[in-house]
XYZ file of C-alpha atoms in Angstrom:
784
model
C 86.821 -178.895 -31.540
C 90.291 -177.026 -32.104
C 90.936 -173.904 -29.849
C 89.974 -170.301 -30.794
C 93.400 -168.058 -30.039
C 92.502 -164.218 -30.856
C 95.929 -162.414 -30.451
C 94.956 -158.242 -29.005
C 98.321 -156.585 -29.456
C 98.380 -153.728 -27.237
C 100.100 -150.990 -26.367
C 100.954 -151.107 -22.445
C 99.587 -148.032 -19.853
C 97.263 -146.794 -23.411
C 93.521 -146.133 -21.878
C 92.322 -146.806 -25.819
C 93.662 -150.427 -25.789
C 92.463 -150.598 -22.213
C 88.721 -149.554 -23.798
C 89.320 -151.406 -26.940
C 90.617 -154.973 -25.156
C 87.223 -154.317 -22.192
C 85.294 -154.200 -25.489
C 86.987 -157.190 -27.265
C 87.171 -159.879 -24.552
C 82.654 -158.990 -23.788
C 82.991 -160.095 -27.217
C 84.697 -163.265 -27.045
C 83.403 -164.516 -23.692
C 87.296 -166.405 -23.701
C 87.576 -169.518 -21.033
C 91.078 -168.176 -20.623
C 93.262 -165.079 -20.753
C 96.999 -165.632 -21.021
C 99.089 -161.927 -19.655
C 102.404 -161.032 -20.757
C 103.625 -160.703 -17.460
C 106.118 -163.363 -15.176
C 105.021 -166.567 -15.037
C 105.905 -166.471 -11.012
C 103.297 -164.113 -10.530
C 99.858 -166.392 -11.148
C 99.966 -167.934 -7.591
C 99.014 -164.176 -6.398
C 97.096 -163.080 -9.574
C 93.825 -163.532 -7.046
C 94.536 -160.700 -4.809
C 93.573 -158.455 -7.867
C 89.917 -159.351 -7.323
C 89.973 -157.444 -4.129
C 89.019 -154.304 -3.742
C 91.895 -153.835 -1.015
C 93.939 -153.552 -3.959
C 93.861 -150.426 -5.857
C 95.341 -149.253 -8.814
C 99.013 -148.203 -9.969
C 100.301 -151.025 -8.218
C 103.252 -152.987 -9.958
C 104.982 -157.133 -9.268
C 107.974 -157.225 -7.782
C 110.365 -160.013 -8.328
C 113.509 -160.645 -6.978
C 115.963 -162.858 -6.532
C 116.186 -164.788 -3.249
C 119.794 -164.023 -2.368
C 120.205 -161.197 -4.049
C 117.579 -158.570 -3.091
C 118.651 -156.436 -4.966
C 118.524 -157.531 -8.302
C 115.026 -156.638 -8.993
C 112.197 -155.582 -11.461
C 109.046 -153.856 -11.281
C 106.282 -154.823 -13.788
C 103.782 -151.087 -13.161
C 100.032 -151.786 -13.893
C 97.384 -148.720 -13.778
C 93.615 -148.033 -14.257
C 94.154 -147.833 -17.712
C 96.129 -150.802 -18.771
C 95.609 -152.986 -21.002
C 96.600 -155.275 -18.724
C 94.846 -154.550 -15.658
C 92.142 -154.650 -17.858
C 92.432 -158.071 -18.748
C 93.040 -159.454 -15.159
C 90.004 -157.552 -13.761
C 87.702 -159.352 -16.463
C 89.071 -162.922 -15.820
C 88.566 -162.817 -12.627
C 85.564 -161.180 -12.414
C 84.065 -164.207 -15.125
C 85.464 -166.693 -13.427
C 87.781 -167.808 -15.907
C 92.111 -168.510 -15.366
C 94.262 -166.093 -15.877
C 98.329 -166.901 -16.617
C 100.945 -165.147 -17.566
C 103.166 -166.399 -19.526
C 105.823 -164.554 -20.241
C 109.569 -165.972 -20.261
C 109.967 -166.008 -16.193
C 111.506 -163.287 -14.243
C 113.421 -166.169 -12.663
C 115.876 -166.056 -15.901
C 115.743 -161.904 -16.076
C 117.174 -161.643 -12.534
C 119.729 -164.633 -13.166
C 121.781 -162.207 -16.217
C 124.941 -161.232 -15.709
C 125.342 -158.116 -13.282
C 126.843 -156.536 -16.487
C 123.631 -156.364 -18.563
C 121.612 -153.688 -16.982
C 117.320 -154.165 -16.644
C 116.196 -150.827 -19.553
C 114.804 -148.505 -17.597
C 112.408 -147.640 -20.240
C 109.892 -150.015 -18.502
C 111.007 -151.849 -15.044
C 110.066 -155.045 -15.326
C 111.128 -156.141 -18.133
C 115.338 -157.285 -19.210
C 117.235 -155.290 -21.221
C 115.554 -154.721 -24.793
C 112.610 -156.190 -24.574
C 109.359 -154.347 -25.438
C 108.171 -150.992 -24.138
C 104.307 -149.758 -25.355
C 104.584 -152.274 -28.171
C 108.066 -151.242 -29.087
C 112.098 -151.854 -28.173
C 114.700 -149.314 -27.354
C 117.006 -151.485 -28.850
C 115.611 -152.589 -31.269
C 116.380 -150.815 -34.897
C 113.737 -148.104 -35.387
C 110.214 -147.460 -34.027
C 107.404 -148.827 -35.043
C 105.126 -146.501 -33.337
C 106.935 -144.146 -35.429
C 108.064 -145.750 -38.459
C 103.688 -146.048 -39.001
C 103.480 -142.575 -37.959
C 105.739 -141.433 -40.725
C 103.866 -143.879 -42.668
C 100.194 -142.028 -41.796
C 102.607 -138.516 -43.004
C 102.551 -137.509 -38.943
C 105.718 -136.583 -37.568
C 104.666 -136.333 -34.205
C 104.036 -140.220 -33.304
C 102.840 -139.867 -30.291
C 99.790 -137.820 -31.895
C 99.269 -139.909 -34.448
C 98.963 -142.985 -31.964
C 96.480 -140.535 -29.812
C 94.302 -139.703 -32.401
C 93.901 -143.046 -34.405
C 93.878 -145.443 -30.556
C 93.652 -142.998 -27.781
C 91.650 -141.333 -28.705
C 89.244 -143.881 -30.610
C 85.522 -145.154 -28.615
C 84.793 -149.212 -30.268
C 82.830 -149.625 -32.759
C 80.349 -152.455 -33.716
C 83.726 -154.770 -34.379
C 86.045 -154.588 -30.634
C 87.548 -156.914 -32.505
C 88.691 -154.391 -35.897
C 91.737 -152.342 -34.355
C 93.670 -156.016 -33.298
C 93.226 -156.688 -36.643
C 94.526 -153.338 -37.977
C 97.447 -153.481 -35.802
C 98.872 -156.913 -36.212
C 98.358 -156.358 -39.566
C 100.008 -153.397 -39.058
C 103.258 -154.885 -37.569
C 103.394 -157.875 -39.427
C 104.358 -155.473 -41.770
C 106.992 -153.551 -40.241
C 108.542 -157.367 -39.366
C 108.619 -157.925 -42.484
C 112.050 -156.376 -42.976
C 114.135 -159.736 -41.681
C 115.017 -160.627 -38.687
C 117.200 -158.661 -35.703
C 120.141 -158.947 -34.997
C 121.611 -158.107 -31.901
C 121.032 -159.183 -27.872
C 117.402 -157.518 -27.438
C 116.423 -159.364 -31.143
C 117.955 -162.671 -28.972
C 115.723 -161.993 -26.088
C 112.924 -161.637 -28.003
C 112.908 -164.217 -29.132
C 112.931 -166.038 -26.152
C 110.128 -164.437 -24.726
C 108.372 -165.384 -28.161
C 109.351 -168.739 -28.248
C 107.912 -169.052 -24.466
C 105.054 -167.554 -24.811
C 104.004 -169.247 -27.765
C 104.844 -172.805 -25.713
C 102.487 -171.100 -22.670
C 99.795 -170.939 -25.767
C 100.112 -174.725 -26.045
C 99.654 -175.435 -22.661
C 96.624 -173.896 -22.679
C 94.886 -175.517 -25.312
C 96.217 -178.672 -24.378
C 94.132 -178.094 -20.729
C 91.412 -177.654 -22.627
C 90.415 -174.343 -23.148
C 88.427 -173.655 -26.171
C 88.532 -169.655 -26.346
C 91.636 -168.220 -25.526
C 92.226 -165.305 -25.550
C 95.771 -163.598 -25.023
C 97.019 -159.891 -24.361
C 100.881 -158.726 -25.168
C 102.650 -156.068 -26.545
C 101.355 -154.915 -30.174
C 104.569 -156.072 -31.526
C 104.628 -159.695 -30.563
C 101.845 -160.825 -32.388
C 103.130 -161.879 -35.920
C 105.412 -163.909 -34.006
C 102.668 -165.123 -32.260
C 100.160 -165.568 -34.724
C 102.576 -167.548 -36.773
C 102.863 -170.487 -34.337
C 105.989 -173.186 -35.720
C 106.554 -176.480 -34.398
C 107.244 -176.735 -30.851
C 110.470 -178.561 -30.772
C 111.300 -174.901 -32.717
C 110.349 -173.700 -29.205
C 112.679 -175.429 -26.998
C 115.946 -175.003 -29.236
C 115.109 -171.789 -29.134
C 114.572 -172.223 -25.487
C 117.618 -174.182 -25.072
C 120.264 -171.436 -24.503
C 118.390 -170.168 -21.226
C 120.741 -169.191 -18.808
C 120.001 -171.093 -15.543
C 117.156 -169.449 -12.869
C 117.766 -167.385 -9.891
C 115.159 -168.445 -7.351
C 112.691 -165.659 -6.723
C 110.116 -164.308 -5.166
C 107.371 -162.137 -5.884
C 104.614 -159.593 -4.683
C 102.713 -156.912 -5.342
C 103.677 -153.654 -4.404
C 102.219 -149.907 -4.196
C 103.397 -147.638 -7.222
C 102.723 -143.981 -8.200
C 101.404 -142.267 -11.541
C 104.050 -139.953 -10.815
C 107.297 -143.612 -11.550
C 104.984 -144.499 -14.711
C 106.009 -141.214 -15.813
C 108.835 -140.921 -18.461
C 110.338 -138.034 -15.913
C 110.878 -139.759 -13.214
C 113.056 -142.111 -14.288
C 111.489 -145.079 -14.197
C 109.808 -144.306 -17.313
C 107.125 -146.558 -18.684
C 106.588 -145.280 -22.321
C 104.293 -142.657 -20.898
C 104.919 -138.924 -20.240
C 100.819 -138.396 -18.537
C 99.801 -141.180 -16.090
C 97.280 -138.715 -14.854
C 95.635 -137.537 -18.479
C 95.517 -140.733 -19.430
C 93.525 -142.071 -16.179
C 91.702 -139.170 -17.047
C 90.629 -140.220 -20.202
C 89.883 -143.850 -19.570
C 87.292 -143.308 -16.160
C 85.512 -140.570 -17.674
C 82.943 -141.158 -19.649
C 81.605 -139.158 -22.335
C 83.745 -135.445 -22.720
C 86.356 -135.595 -20.395
C 87.584 -132.149 -22.083
C 85.330 -130.030 -19.670
C 86.193 -132.367 -16.577
C 89.380 -132.029 -17.279
C 89.666 -128.069 -17.277
C 87.696 -128.050 -14.447
C 89.934 -129.759 -12.548
C 92.593 -127.743 -13.753
C 91.106 -124.274 -12.338
C 89.841 -125.799 -9.197
C 93.696 -126.563 -8.616
C 94.758 -122.931 -9.547
C 92.046 -121.793 -7.820
C 93.787 -123.616 -4.308
C 97.044 -121.849 -5.075
C 95.783 -118.538 -5.505
C 95.295 -117.804 -8.965
C 92.082 -115.486 -9.848
C 90.602 -118.149 -12.001
C 86.783 -118.224 -12.804
C 84.129 -120.431 -14.046
C 84.435 -118.193 -17.283
C 87.899 -119.269 -17.742
C 87.251 -122.905 -18.107
C 84.182 -122.209 -21.013
C 86.903 -120.242 -22.900
C 89.485 -123.182 -22.578
C 87.045 -125.253 -23.559
C 86.619 -123.968 -26.877
C 89.891 -122.770 -27.023
C 91.163 -126.702 -26.715
C 87.981 -127.753 -29.816
C 88.854 -125.161 -31.949
C 92.527 -126.339 -32.045
C 91.486 -129.697 -32.397
C 90.199 -128.216 -35.557
C 92.785 -125.239 -36.469
C 95.562 -128.877 -36.335
C 93.022 -131.007 -37.966
C 92.350 -133.755 -35.097
C 90.040 -135.636 -34.366
C 89.474 -134.535 -30.178
C 91.592 -131.915 -28.087
C 94.601 -134.065 -27.356
C 96.916 -133.390 -24.056
C 98.906 -131.183 -26.471
C 95.663 -129.096 -27.159
C 94.339 -128.593 -23.807
C 98.037 -127.493 -22.092
C 97.759 -124.866 -24.298
C 94.298 -123.659 -23.488
C 95.668 -123.738 -20.424
C 98.432 -121.460 -20.511
C 96.752 -118.998 -22.628
C 93.334 -118.823 -20.732
C 94.021 -119.680 -16.900
C 97.587 -119.259 -16.841
C 97.830 -115.807 -19.042
C 100.993 -117.344 -20.300
C 102.592 -118.688 -17.019
C 104.900 -121.425 -17.017
C 104.905 -121.499 -13.086
C 101.283 -121.617 -13.152
C 101.295 -124.069 -15.983
C 104.681 -126.359 -13.924
C 101.973 -126.801 -11.240
C 98.852 -128.077 -13.561
C 101.822 -130.705 -15.230
C 103.067 -131.673 -11.966
C 99.463 -132.667 -10.260
C 97.259 -133.492 -13.609
C 99.146 -134.559 -16.623
C 101.527 -136.390 -14.243
C 99.612 -137.090 -11.175
C 100.006 -137.657 -7.622
C 97.713 -141.028 -6.936
C 98.913 -143.694 -5.180
C 98.058 -147.630 -5.423
C 97.319 -149.635 -2.833
C 97.834 -152.909 -1.630
C 95.647 -156.082 0.021
C 97.421 -156.947 3.719
C 97.287 -160.483 2.608
C 99.917 -160.110 -0.883
C 103.382 -161.920 -0.060
C 105.482 -160.083 1.992
C 109.062 -160.314 4.218
C 108.403 -160.112 7.919
C 110.067 -157.144 8.029
C 107.462 -155.257 5.389
C 104.997 -156.661 7.589
C 106.742 -155.200 10.683
C 107.122 -151.807 9.189
C 102.843 -151.677 7.597
C 102.602 -152.478 11.566
C 104.125 -149.246 12.432
C 102.559 -147.337 10.208
C 99.415 -148.307 11.704
C 99.927 -147.945 15.116
C 101.762 -144.952 14.870
C 99.246 -143.587 12.198
C 102.084 -142.703 9.467
C 99.782 -143.697 6.441
C 102.564 -143.272 3.125
C 101.862 -140.345 1.177
C 103.197 -139.552 -2.271
C 102.265 -135.952 -2.009
C 105.676 -134.386 0.437
C 104.426 -133.264 3.347
C 106.202 -131.763 6.834
C 105.487 -133.335 9.764
C 106.513 -131.791 13.666
C 107.352 -134.183 16.517
C 107.571 -133.054 20.554
C 109.587 -136.370 21.691
C 108.212 -135.282 25.316
C 105.607 -137.195 23.859
C 105.707 -141.446 23.863
C 103.757 -140.902 19.890
C 106.014 -139.035 18.574
C 109.235 -140.380 20.356
C 108.046 -143.882 18.649
C 107.629 -141.786 15.488
C 111.126 -140.736 15.640
C 112.842 -143.735 16.118
C 110.537 -145.293 13.312
C 111.825 -143.259 10.758
C 115.816 -142.800 11.816
C 115.917 -146.861 11.989
C 114.527 -146.377 8.702
C 117.493 -143.568 7.101
C 120.041 -146.608 9.291
C 119.339 -148.999 6.209
C 118.652 -146.502 3.282
C 114.987 -145.865 3.769
C 114.694 -142.154 3.285
C 110.682 -141.828 3.669
C 111.906 -138.552 6.527
C 114.811 -136.426 5.710
C 115.311 -134.087 9.034
C 114.355 -130.441 7.930
C 113.662 -127.216 9.610
C 110.665 -126.369 10.586
C 108.611 -123.191 10.966
C 108.660 -123.148 14.420
C 111.564 -121.651 15.650
C 112.656 -123.642 18.533
C 116.256 -123.934 20.085
C 114.477 -126.914 22.294
C 116.384 -131.005 21.621
C 112.871 -131.680 22.142
C 111.455 -130.832 18.674
C 112.664 -132.807 15.729
C 110.756 -131.720 12.193
C 111.294 -134.674 9.258
C 110.200 -133.985 5.653
C 107.830 -137.516 4.479
C 108.240 -138.372 0.952
C 107.252 -141.903 0.467
C 109.214 -143.623 -2.627
C 108.005 -147.199 -3.887
C 110.966 -148.085 -4.835
C 111.591 -148.551 -0.592
C 109.836 -151.815 -1.763
C 113.226 -152.469 -2.922
C 114.992 -151.597 0.099
C 112.578 -153.291 2.351
C 112.986 -156.150 0.849
C 117.304 -155.784 1.566
C 117.397 -155.157 4.427
C 114.907 -157.726 5.723
C 118.930 -159.944 5.721
C 119.358 -157.781 8.911
C 116.908 -158.784 10.488
C 112.740 -159.590 10.678
C 111.730 -156.437 12.423
C 112.665 -152.778 11.687
C 114.625 -152.564 15.399
C 116.277 -155.533 14.457
C 116.621 -154.787 10.788
C 118.142 -151.760 12.052
C 120.425 -152.898 14.525
C 122.074 -155.412 12.678
C 122.449 -153.167 9.699
C 124.280 -150.065 12.564
C 126.193 -153.176 13.238
C 127.543 -154.458 10.032
C 128.551 -150.750 9.064
C 130.643 -150.325 12.535
C 132.577 -153.159 11.515
C 132.919 -152.255 8.117
C 133.949 -148.176 8.448
C 137.314 -146.825 8.131
C 137.069 -143.384 8.994
C 136.928 -142.417 13.157
C 133.762 -139.952 11.843
C 131.921 -142.797 10.352
C 131.883 -144.254 13.399
C 130.377 -141.330 15.052
C 128.251 -140.380 12.583
C 126.528 -144.082 13.653
C 127.132 -144.205 17.395
C 124.499 -140.605 17.220
C 122.263 -142.659 15.146
C 121.778 -145.546 16.894
C 121.369 -142.872 19.693
C 118.583 -141.303 17.993
C 117.304 -144.457 16.331
C 117.105 -145.867 20.241
C 118.960 -148.484 19.086
C 119.464 -150.185 22.711
C 121.325 -153.305 21.440
C 123.496 -152.086 19.132
C 125.386 -149.100 20.835
C 126.995 -151.709 22.895
C 128.940 -153.147 20.001
C 128.837 -150.013 17.912
C 130.578 -148.398 20.796
C 133.032 -151.028 21.326
C 134.260 -150.418 17.640
C 134.637 -146.910 18.119
C 136.482 -146.929 21.214
C 139.050 -149.047 19.521
C 139.312 -147.022 15.967
C 139.693 -143.403 18.438
C 142.533 -145.021 20.630
C 144.744 -146.033 17.658
C 143.940 -143.190 15.620
C 146.382 -140.577 15.977
C 144.937 -137.738 13.027
C 143.852 -135.265 14.990
C 141.832 -133.953 12.368
C 140.091 -136.657 12.430
C 139.116 -136.419 16.431
C 138.099 -133.071 16.103
C 135.654 -133.797 12.971
C 134.119 -136.627 14.847
C 133.645 -135.301 18.132
C 130.634 -132.938 17.697
C 128.785 -135.770 16.403
C 129.599 -137.327 19.941
C 128.673 -134.909 21.453
C 124.993 -133.929 19.842
C 124.171 -137.411 20.814
C 124.442 -137.034 24.100
C 122.596 -134.352 24.211
C 120.115 -135.561 22.036
C 120.267 -138.975 24.256
C 119.258 -136.622 27.553
C 115.800 -136.229 26.040
C 114.946 -139.545 25.111
C 116.108 -141.006 28.582
C 119.409 -143.227 26.534
C 121.890 -144.650 28.729
C 124.920 -142.576 27.298
C 127.417 -143.362 30.574
C 129.748 -145.914 27.905
C 129.280 -142.872 25.406
C 130.092 -139.994 27.496
C 133.549 -141.369 28.598
C 134.221 -141.853 25.132
C 133.884 -138.090 25.024
C 136.362 -137.160 26.977
C 138.995 -139.419 26.047
C 139.009 -137.692 22.666
C 138.633 -134.254 24.022
C 141.628 -134.782 26.160
C 143.610 -136.201 23.576
C 142.334 -133.289 20.575
C 144.072 -130.693 23.707
C 147.423 -132.489 24.148
C 147.849 -133.083 20.262
C 146.245 -130.260 18.478
C 148.614 -127.453 18.606
C 151.735 -129.272 16.911
C 148.927 -130.485 14.355
C 148.535 -126.667 13.484
C 151.650 -126.305 12.619
C 152.698 -126.149 8.813
C 149.290 -125.947 7.544
C 148.195 -124.538 4.271
C 145.905 -121.821 3.399
C 143.349 -124.702 2.457
C 144.586 -127.066 5.727
C 143.999 -123.773 8.237
C 140.181 -122.643 6.378
C 139.569 -125.816 7.732
C 140.955 -126.840 10.869
C 139.309 -123.289 11.557
C 135.548 -124.571 11.246
C 137.000 -128.152 13.423
C 138.216 -125.825 15.843
C 135.276 -123.738 15.988
C 133.105 -127.188 16.369
C 135.648 -129.027 18.842
C 135.189 -125.249 21.372
C 130.922 -125.742 21.041
C 131.481 -129.232 21.871
C 133.333 -128.993 24.891
C 131.170 -126.532 25.829
C 128.777 -128.185 25.897
C 130.636 -131.326 27.526
C 130.308 -132.158 31.589
C 132.428 -129.860 33.468
C 134.287 -132.788 34.754
C 137.706 -133.397 35.558
C 138.655 -130.124 34.596
C 138.434 -130.327 30.513
C 137.357 -126.605 30.164
C 140.795 -125.632 31.756
C 142.148 -127.847 30.142
C 140.645 -126.589 26.433
C 141.349 -123.089 27.216
C 144.796 -123.846 27.892
C 145.484 -125.177 24.723
C 144.002 -122.680 22.614
C 146.345 -119.962 24.814
C 148.864 -122.394 23.839
C 148.103 -122.667 19.970
C 147.820 -118.461 20.354
C 151.036 -118.036 21.724
C 152.688 -120.279 18.226
C 154.268 -117.325 16.321
C 155.042 -118.065 12.801
C 158.961 -119.336 13.425
C 161.058 -119.370 9.885
C 158.060 -119.709 7.350
C 154.257 -122.003 7.218
C 156.209 -125.385 7.618
C 157.344 -124.299 11.297
C 154.380 -121.968 11.991
C 151.031 -121.977 13.315
C 148.702 -119.910 10.865
C 147.790 -116.650 11.718
C 144.173 -117.531 11.072
C 144.739 -120.453 13.268
C 146.387 -118.301 16.445
C 143.733 -115.234 16.113
C 140.661 -117.736 16.097
C 141.889 -119.381 19.196
C 142.559 -115.795 20.649
C 138.780 -114.348 20.246
C 137.683 -118.024 21.567
C 139.384 -117.083 24.874
C 138.248 -113.613 24.495
C 134.106 -115.506 24.001
C 135.105 -117.526 26.646
C 136.127 -114.454 29.410
C 138.828 -116.059 29.823
C 140.917 -113.093 28.455
C 140.299 -109.342 28.114
C 139.925 -107.180 26.394
C 142.900 -104.918 27.306
C 145.130 -108.566 26.788
C 143.318 -109.257 23.095
C 144.403 -105.672 22.379
C 147.750 -105.980 23.111
C 148.250 -109.330 21.248
C 146.486 -107.678 18.459
C 148.654 -104.282 18.126
C 151.752 -106.754 18.135
C 150.855 -108.869 14.854
C 149.927 -105.098 13.161
C 153.160 -104.555 14.374
C 155.999 -103.660 10.899
C 158.020 -107.222 12.709
C 154.698 -108.310 10.965
C 154.449 -110.372 7.489
C 151.118 -108.851 6.004
C 149.553 -111.727 4.834
C 149.872 -113.378 8.615
C 148.427 -110.800 10.007
C 145.105 -110.678 7.159
C 144.634 -113.998 8.626
C 144.837 -113.380 12.444
C 142.407 -110.207 11.760
C 140.367 -112.936 10.125
C 140.417 -115.732 12.236
C 139.848 -112.416 14.952
C 136.541 -111.272 13.626
C 135.016 -114.388 12.507
C 131.435 -114.615 14.167
C 130.953 -111.482 14.856
C 132.403 -107.812 14.184
C 131.117 -105.909 17.198
C 134.080 -105.675 19.380
C 135.766 -103.579 17.447
C 131.891 -101.348 17.767
C 132.418 -101.985 21.960
C 136.662 -101.183 21.630
C 138.016 -98.323 19.413
C 141.582 -99.252 20.395
C 141.071 -102.163 18.567
C 139.507 -100.647 15.139
C 141.874 -97.583 16.011
C 144.767 -100.447 15.759
C 143.849 -102.194 12.973
C 143.451 -99.037 10.885
C 146.694 -97.463 10.941
C 147.857 -100.965 10.614
C 145.984 -100.945 7.328
C 146.761 -97.609 6.185
C 150.378 -98.758 6.739
C 150.432 -102.108 4.546
C 152.971 -101.216 1.449
C 150.933 -100.054 -1.792
C 152.777 -103.729 -3.238
C 151.553 -105.876 -0.434
C 147.864 -104.814 -0.322
C 146.799 -106.539 -3.020
C 148.066 -110.001 -1.520
C 146.312 -109.317 1.267
C 143.255 -107.790 -0.292
C 141.286 -110.511 -0.945
C 141.299 -112.137 3.216
C 140.082 -108.576 4.076
C 137.416 -108.348 1.642
C 136.408 -111.730 2.647
C 136.613 -111.114 6.486
C 135.014 -107.803 6.324
C 131.917 -108.754 3.784
C 131.411 -112.075 6.772
C 129.909 -109.157 9.316
C 127.070 -108.079 9.970
C 125.790 -105.305 7.685
C 124.801 -102.840 10.639
C 128.706 -103.505 11.916
C 130.173 -102.628 8.401
C 127.886 -99.287 7.968
C 129.096 -98.242 11.687
C 132.404 -98.677 11.255
C 132.657 -97.407 7.803
C 131.436 -94.694 9.349
C 133.432 -94.444 12.886
C 136.570 -94.268 10.237
C 135.159 -91.776 7.717
C 134.338 -89.063 11.377
C 138.094 -88.993 11.779
C 140.617 -90.389 14.555
C 139.863 -93.692 16.279
C 142.174 -92.905 19.593
C 139.606 -91.691 21.207
C 135.835 -92.667 22.539
C 133.458 -91.951 20.058
C 131.352 -88.551 19.517
C 127.582 -90.490 20.950
C 125.692 -91.263 17.717
C 121.594 -90.644 16.974
C 119.312 -92.948 19.164
C 121.999 -93.401 22.613
C 123.089 -90.793 25.206
C 125.741 -90.043 26.716
C 125.475 -92.085 29.822
C 123.216 -95.403 30.789
C 121.080 -94.219 33.878
C 121.607 -96.746 35.985
C 118.395 -96.066 37.709
C 115.950 -95.969 34.531
C 117.687 -99.127 33.147
C 116.927 -101.483 36.576
C 113.530 -100.543 36.808
C 113.321 -103.101 33.265
C 115.976 -105.742 34.777
C 112.584 -107.633 35.771
C 110.591 -107.831 32.387
C 114.047 -108.322 30.263
C 115.132 -111.272 32.914
C 111.539 -112.904 32.577
C 111.215 -112.578 28.450
C 115.104 -114.203 28.762
C 114.545 -116.384 31.155
C 117.412 -116.029 33.728
C 117.283 -117.872 36.651
C 120.055 -115.780 37.805
C 117.431 -112.279 37.421
C 114.573 -113.638 39.424
C 111.494 -110.764 39.915
C 110.991 -109.978 43.997
C 107.907 -109.341 45.109
C 110.691 -105.961 47.043
C 111.876 -104.755 44.219
C 113.316 -104.700 41.144
C 116.061 -107.391 40.262
C 119.621 -106.402 39.797
C 122.026 -107.465 37.293
C 125.741 -107.245 38.079
C 127.883 -104.252 37.286
C 131.071 -103.907 35.927
C 133.847 -102.479 37.193
C 133.798 -98.982 35.232
C 129.740 -98.855 36.325
C 128.184 -100.632 33.023
C 125.598 -103.233 33.113
C 127.451 -106.712 31.786
C-alpha cells in the first residue's frame, strides 16, 4: 500500500489558514505531520505540548562558535504551523520539521544577510507564501487576476474570513492550483530562486524519508508557494544533485524563546508578513462573530484612557462597520472597516486616540512563555533564576521602577540591571523619577523587555556562566580594548554600580596606566567627573573604593597643573567645550574629600586662568569665555569678593579690550545665573556703560554672544534687569521695589530662622528651647 501525502499550502501567521489546517488534519487523521521549519528543532518540539509553553514563541537557532549569527522562526497561536504542531503532539503522531537545516543558512557568509521579512529564514525565503526577492508577488498577482487592487484585502476576504466547509481539503486544492499556474511561467533566476530550489529539494527528501519510515497518511504543512514543487516529485538522484552544492554545516544550537505580537508585526522591524497580529489573534480565538467583542475591547481601552465612550458607541460602531462592508462589497467587516468605525464613532475622527487602539489591539503586546526545561545556556538559566528571586518578571509593556538602594532586594535589582547593561541588554534604562530626590540612595528605571535579548544573552555566554561572571568578563575585555580615558572612567563607574568587585581591580589597573600616559588635559577633565560620581555612588552601596579615590586625586592634580596652558589658543568651539569641562571638574572637585589641599590648588588654578589676559590674539591668549568663567567660579566659592569681581569686570570692559573678547568674558561670568547683577548694582552699571559704548560697527559682531548670554538667564532676572536699566542711572542703589521694605528687620527675621532651618535641614542652625536660633550676619548687618 503506497503512502498518501497531502500538501497543505498556507500563509504563515494567517488565522484563516490556521483554521483550515485544523479542519484538514481532523479530516485526514494523518500518522505523521511534516512542517516547514528547521530540523534541528525535532528533539525539542515536544516542549510545545505542555501548558507552560504559551505562544507567541519562536525557535532560536545560533552558531555555537559565533552566537551573533542567529535566526528566529516565530509562531503565534494563529500560525498554521503551530496548529499543526499541537495537533500532532495531542494526537500522539510524529511531528517533524523538513526545511533546510539552520546549520546551512547560518554557514552563509556575513555578506549575505538574512531577509528581514521573516526572521529565521535565509535571505530570499518565503514570507507568508511569497518571496520579497522573487520577481512578482504571488498573492498580489492572484488579487489582480480577481480584479482587486488590494492584495491584503483580497486574501482576507477569500481566506482569513472563510470558515471551513464540508470538505476541509478543498481550499488547499484551490490554492495549490493557483500557485501552480503562477509558477508555470518558468524557473526564476538569482540567489532567491537558487535558495528555494535547495529548500524544496531538501523537503522532498524528507517526505521520501517519512514514506520509508512506514507512514501511510502524511500531512505536509508548508508555504503555499512550495506546494507545486513538492507535488511534482522528481527522482531522488535529481534532488541529491541539487543539494550537492550546499555549504559546510556549522555547529548549531536551537531552543524556544518567548516572542511578542509586536515582533510579529512588520512595523517593529522584525516583520513576519502581518501588520495586525492582535487583530488576527482575535479572529482566531473568538468563536462566532468577532466584531462586537473586538469593538467592546476597544471601548474598554479608550475608557481606561479617559475617553468618553459608552455602550451606545459600541452598538453604533458595529452597525457602521457592517454597513461599510456592504458598501465595499466585502463578505464580512474586515480590519479596515472596523478601524474606520472606531475612528468615526469612538475617536471623533482623532488619529491620536486611534493610534492607541492600533498599538494595543491591532498590533498588541502579548508576550509568550517557554517552560523551564527548554534548552538554554547556563547564563540564561542564571538570569531566569535572578528574575524569579528578585521578582523582576520580564514584561513587554514598558513600566517605571523606583529603587531604594538602602533595601537589600532593591540594591540587588539595581546590580542586575547594571550588569545586564554591560553586555548590551538594556532591559532597564535609567530614567528620571516622578519623585524628586537628590539623594544617592534612589534609582529610577524604565523597564522594557525585548525578545531579541535572548540572542544577546547567548552572545554574552562567552564571558561567563552567570550574570555576574559574564558582566565582569565583559568589563575586563572592554577595558583592555578601550582607547579613550573617558571610556575607562565610564567603565569603572559601571563596575561600581554593578557591584563587580572582582573586575574592578583589573579595570583600575588599565585606568591607572592610561591616566599616567594621557597628557591631554581635556581627556583628563572629561574623565574625572565619572570617577567622582563612582566614588559618590559607591558610598551608598558600601563599595571599597580606596584605589579609585587615589586615581581621582591624581587626575585632579594633573588637571590643576595643565589646565591654564591647555586653555590657550582655543577657538570659539574649543572654548565652549572647555567651559563645560571646567564646570564639570569644578563640581567634581567640590565632591572630593578635601585631602592634601586639593581645593586650594584648584582655586589657585582658577586664579591663574583668570589672570591670563589675551596677549597678541587667540593663538597666545586664553579666551574671555574661560577667564570670565574662572572669575565666576571663584566668586561663587567665596574665594573672591564682589569688589574684586567688579574690578576685573571693569578691566575687561575697558576700551583696551576687544569687544568680542569682552562679550565672551561676560558670557562666562553670567553663565549659571545672573542674580548677582541684581545684588550688586555696580556690576550692572559697568555692563550697561560698556554696552552703550560699543562702536556701531562692532556691535553686530558681539550681539549674538550677548543675546545667547542673556537668553540663558532666568526670566525674572531678565525682567528685573530690563526694568532697572529703563528706570534710570545705575550707579546708585536701586529704589525699593514693590513688595520689599527699605530695610530688613533683624528681630522679625530671627523669629523665622528656626522654621527655615528645620525645613532646610541645616545642622548649623538648631532650634534651641531657650530662644530662636541665630544665623551669621555680614558686616553690613544683612543675613548671610
